[in-house]
Amino acid sequence: MAARSSKPEQETAPAATIRTQEYGAGVGWDVGQSAPQDAFRALGGEGMTTPTGPVVHEHPGGYARQIVAKGGLVTDGVKRELAAAESDEG
């Protein structure tokens, strides 16, 4: 027969899980933020595949590439496309 402890067993409470507060990154054109509006760039050149002209916020008609949709996450790729459009303009 196993010896019993004379000390009563203490019940331990389970460890508390603390959930971190999450905050949105906000709205803007920086990486990690939500895009404030749509961004498009017209396509031209042979096969209509070369981005041309400035970034516009409404579909320019014809062939165009949508860089990001309003409320979409601004990623590194989106930021590169926007920067490339700015460098082509100036």
XYZ file of N, CA, C and O in Angstrom:
360
model
N 0.841 -1.155 0.000
C 0.000 0.000 0.000
C 0.902 1.240 0.000
O 1.874 1.297 0.727
N 0.532 2.220 -0.794
C 1.326 3.433 -0.908
C 1.025 4.344 0.262
O -0.101 4.456 0.709
N 2.077 5.001 0.717
C 1.904 5.930 1.837
C 1.237 7.192 1.340
O 1.559 7.701 0.276
N 0.317 7.679 2.098
C -0.367 8.911 1.733
C 0.274 10.072 2.457
O 0.678 9.965 3.607
N 0.302 11.193 1.751
C 0.854 12.389 2.336
C -0.146 12.978 3.303
O -1.347 12.976 3.047
N 0.368 13.486 4.403
C -0.537 14.100 5.353
C -0.897 15.524 4.941
O -1.791 16.119 5.505
N -0.166 16.081 3.967
C -0.458 17.432 3.500
C -1.578 17.382 2.460
O -1.541 16.554 1.558
N -2.552 18.255 2.607
C -3.620 18.260 1.589
C -3.077 18.830 0.262
O -2.215 19.702 0.253
N -3.557 18.274 -0.816
C -3.122 18.761 -2.125
C -3.696 20.145 -2.379
O -4.874 20.384 -2.128
N -2.828 21.025 -2.858
C -3.300 22.362 -3.199
C -3.670 22.377 -4.669
O -2.952 21.843 -5.503
N -4.784 22.964 -4.935
C -5.183 23.094 -6.330
C -4.515 24.340 -6.891
O -4.532 25.392 -6.264
N -3.900 24.183 -8.033
C -3.261 25.342 -8.665
C -4.150 25.821 -9.798
O -4.709 25.020 -10.551
N -4.256 27.114 -9.879
C -5.060 27.704 -10.956
C -4.278 27.605 -12.257
O -3.051 27.694 -12.265
N -4.971 27.384 -13.355
C -4.257 27.337 -14.641
C -3.639 28.708 -14.939
O -4.138 29.741 -14.502
N -2.538 28.670 -15.644
C -1.855 29.914 -15.992
C -2.772 30.782 -16.841
O -3.465 30.292 -17.739
N -2.792 32.045 -16.543
C -3.651 32.978 -17.290
C -3.020 33.265 -18.647
O -1.811 33.411 -18.771
N -3.861 33.330 -19.645
C -3.395 33.690 -20.972
C -3.788 35.139 -21.217
O -4.967 35.482 -21.135
N -2.801 35.948 -21.481
C -3.069 37.359 -21.738
C -2.949 37.598 -23.233
O -1.918 37.301 -23.833
N -3.987 38.080 -23.798
C -4.009 38.346 -25.230
C -3.511 39.770 -25.473
O -3.971 40.705 -24.833
N -2.574 39.889 -26.366
C -2.039 41.216 -26.648
C -3.055 42.042 -27.414
O -3.848 41.511 -28.185
N -3.005 43.319 -27.192
C -3.903 44.236 -27.902
C -3.368 44.439 -29.314
O -2.175 44.653 -29.491
N -4.212 44.317 -30.287
C -3.791 44.514 -31.665
C -4.326 45.839 -32.172
O -5.485 46.169 -31.979
N -3.452 46.596 -32.802
C -3.829 47.885 -33.354
C -3.596 47.846 -34.860
O -2.600 47.304 -35.321
N -4.494 48.423 -35.596
C -4.300 48.536 -37.031
C -3.153 49.495 -37.326
O -2.863 50.399 -36.537
N -2.491 49.286 -38.433
C -1.344 50.119 -38.782
C -1.769 51.478 -39.294
O -0.942 52.340 -39.528
N -3.044 51.663 -39.479
C -3.504 52.947 -39.972
C -3.647 52.951 -41.482
O -3.447 51.949 -42.153
N -4.006 54.098 -41.991
C -4.244 54.253 -43.422
C -3.154 55.142 -43.992
O -2.846 56.182 -43.435
N -2.568 54.709 -45.083
C -1.514 55.500 -45.720
C -0.787 54.664 -46.750
O -1.182 53.546 -47.058
N 0.276 55.192 -47.268
C 1.013 54.524 -48.338
C 2.300 53.869 -47.852
O 3.136 53.479 -48.637
N 2.482 53.732 -46.538
C 3.668 53.059 -46.008
C 3.388 51.563 -45.906
O 2.248 51.139 -45.724
N 4.460 50.765 -45.983
C 4.340 49.313 -45.894
C 3.646 48.944 -44.587
O 3.962 49.469 -43.529
N 2.655 48.063 -44.685
C 1.912 47.590 -43.530
C 0.630 48.358 -43.274
O -0.182 47.938 -42.473
N 0.427 49.458 -43.965
C -0.790 50.240 -43.772
C -1.850 49.820 -44.778
O -1.573 49.092 -45.723
N -3.069 50.305 -44.565
C -4.163 50.073 -45.509
C -4.171 51.211 -46.519
O -4.110 52.381 -46.137
N -4.262 50.863 -47.792
C -4.253 51.876 -48.852
C -5.479 52.780 -48.734
O -6.595 52.288 -48.588
N -5.284 54.096 -48.786
C -6.412 55.015 -48.650
C -7.320 55.056 -49.872
O -8.466 55.469 -49.782
N -6.815 54.642 -51.030
C -7.628 54.601 -52.244
C -7.001 53.644 -53.251
O -5.888 53.183 -53.059
N -7.756 53.320 -54.295
C -7.234 52.459 -55.347
C -6.032 53.119 -56.011
O -5.930 54.345 -56.031
N -5.144 52.300 -56.548
C -4.014 52.825 -57.305
C -3.874 52.002 -58.583
O -3.799 50.776 -58.539
N -3.890 52.683 -59.720
C -3.768 52.049 -61.030
C -2.622 52.693 -61.793
O -2.254 53.839 -61.527
N -2.117 51.968 -62.768
C -1.149 52.531 -63.694
C -1.465 51.987 -65.081
O -1.673 50.786 -65.268
N -1.520 52.880 -66.057
C -1.840 52.481 -67.430
C -0.732 51.586 -67.980
O 0.425 51.692 -67.592
N -1.112 50.689 -68.893
C -0.160 49.813 -69.560
C -0.070 50.196 -71.023
O -1.067 50.518 -71.658
N 1.115 50.161 -71.563
C 1.317 50.491 -72.971
C 2.483 49.688 -73.518
O 2.912 48.708 -72.925
N 3.005 50.128 -74.639
C 4.130 49.431 -75.250
C 3.682 48.194 -75.989
O 2.496 47.908 -76.128
N 4.655 47.427 -76.441
C 4.355 46.218 -77.205
C 3.642 45.208 -76.312
O 4.100 44.874 -75.227
N 2.500 44.766 -76.734
C 1.716 43.801 -75.965
C 0.989 44.414 -74.787
O 0.424 43.709 -73.975
N 1.028 45.720 -74.692
C 0.342 46.452 -73.617
C 0.739 45.909 -72.236
O -0.093 45.678 -71.374
N 2.038 45.710 -72.024
C 2.505 45.158 -70.755
C 3.444 46.093 -69.991
O 3.809 45.794 -68.865
N 3.822 47.220 -70.598
C 4.756 48.137 -69.954
C 3.991 49.221 -69.206
O 3.189 49.931 -69.804
N 4.239 49.347 -67.888
C 3.574 50.412 -67.147
C 3.998 51.784 -67.667
O 5.182 52.033 -67.880
N 3.038 52.648 -67.893
C 3.337 53.989 -68.393
C 2.533 55.013 -67.604
O 1.477 54.702 -67.047
N 3.027 56.217 -67.575
C 2.284 57.305 -66.953
C 2.284 57.246 -65.446
O 2.898 56.380 -64.830
N 1.570 58.179 -64.861
C 1.537 58.287 -63.404
C 0.577 57.285 -62.774
O -0.213 56.643 -63.449
N 0.648 57.193 -61.463
C -0.331 56.423 -60.701
C -1.601 57.258 -60.626
O -1.554 58.446 -60.336
N -2.720 56.635 -60.947
C -4.012 57.317 -60.854
C -4.904 56.522 -59.912
O -4.665 55.350 -59.657
N -5.939 57.171 -59.405
C -6.758 56.525 -58.390
C -8.123 56.090 -58.900
O -8.956 55.629 -58.127
N -8.355 56.231 -60.192
C -9.525 55.660 -60.861
C -9.006 54.968 -62.111
O -8.020 55.401 -62.701
N -9.674 53.906 -62.521
C -9.215 53.157 -63.695
C -9.097 54.096 -64.883
O -10.050 54.804 -65.223
N -7.922 54.142 -65.510
C -7.709 55.093 -66.602
C -8.351 54.690 -67.925
O -8.285 55.432 -68.894
N -8.981 53.540 -67.995
C -9.568 53.064 -69.238
C -8.513 52.318 -70.040
O -7.319 52.466 -69.822
N -8.943 51.530 -70.973
C -7.987 50.745 -71.748
C -7.318 49.702 -70.874
O -7.910 49.149 -69.960
N -6.035 49.469 -71.152
C -5.286 48.496 -70.370
C -4.638 49.197 -69.179
O -4.012 50.243 -69.331
N -4.794 48.606 -68.017
C -4.200 49.177 -66.812
C -3.959 48.061 -65.801
O -4.604 47.020 -65.840
N -3.024 48.324 -64.941
C -2.730 47.375 -63.860
C -3.152 48.022 -62.558
O -2.817 49.180 -62.285
N -3.891 47.265 -61.747
C -4.250 47.764 -60.429
C -3.116 47.401 -59.483
O -2.789 46.239 -59.301
N -2.522 48.407 -58.887
C -1.409 48.198 -57.981
C -1.916 47.750 -56.617
O -1.391 46.817 -56.020
N -2.939 48.430 -56.121
C -3.541 48.067 -54.840
C -4.969 48.596 -54.806
O -5.269 49.616 -55.407
N -5.844 47.869 -54.124
C -7.233 48.292 -53.961
C -7.380 49.067 -52.649
O -6.617 48.847 -51.700
N -8.354 49.950 -52.606
C -8.630 50.723 -51.396
C -8.825 49.767 -50.224
O -9.565 48.802 -50.315
N -8.134 50.026 -49.135
C -8.234 49.183 -47.955
C -7.301 47.991 -47.978
O -7.153 47.297 -46.981
N -6.633 47.754 -49.117
C -5.702 46.643 -49.225
C -4.399 46.934 -48.495
O -4.040 48.077 -48.252
N -3.680 45.889 -48.168
C -2.420 46.016 -47.460
C -1.341 46.535 -48.404
O -1.157 46.008 -49.501
N -0.643 47.569 -47.982
C 0.486 48.093 -48.755
C 1.688 47.210 -48.428
O 2.154 47.173 -47.294
N 2.147 46.469 -49.423
C 3.268 45.550 -49.257
C 4.532 46.174 -49.837
O 4.493 47.260 -50.424
N 5.642 45.457 -49.719
C 6.891 45.928 -50.315
C 6.741 46.067 -51.829
O 7.253 47.006 -52.427
N 6.042 45.137 -52.456
C 5.833 45.182 -53.903
C 5.019 46.396 -54.329
O 5.325 47.041 -55.326
N 3.989 46.707 -53.574
C 3.166 47.890 -53.857
C 4.026 49.133 -53.730
O 4.013 50.010 -54.594
N 4.813 49.200 -52.673
C 5.671 50.360 -52.443
C 6.677 50.517 -53.589
O 6.938 51.626 -54.053
N 7.229 49.402 -54.081
C 8.174 49.444 -55.217
C 7.495 49.974 -56.472
O 8.066 50.781 -57.200
N 6.285 49.498 -56.737
C 5.552 49.962 -57.931
C 5.262 51.444 -57.851
O 5.383 52.172 -58.838
N 4.846 51.917 -56.677
C 4.567 53.344 -56.514
C 5.846 54.158 -56.686
O 5.831 55.214 -57.336
N 6.956 53.683 -56.139
C 8.227 54.389 -56.267
C 8.696 54.399 -57.721
O 9.222 55.402 -58.211
N 8.491 53.293 -58.429
C 8.897 53.217 -59.843
C 8.096 54.215 -60.676
O 8.639 54.853 -61.568
N 6.818 54.357 -60.361
C 5.973 55.307 -61.097
C 6.459 56.729 -60.842
O 6.521 57.545 -61.756
N 6.827 57.036 -59.604
C 7.321 58.375 -59.278
C 8.632 58.664 -59.993
O 8.836 59.759 -60.486
N 9.515 57.659 -60.070
C 10.806 57.886 -60.724
C 10.636 58.023 -62.246
O 11.397 58.726 -62.891
N 9.628 57.371 -62.822
C 9.363 57.499 -64.260
C 8.799 58.878 -64.587
O 9.009 59.394 -65.676
N 8.074 59.462 -63.626
C 7.460 60.779 -63.862
C 8.498 61.873 -63.847
O 8.394 62.843 -64.591
N 9.470 61.785 -62.974
C 10.388 62.891 -62.773
C 11.717 62.569 -63.220
O 12.594 62.779 -63.797
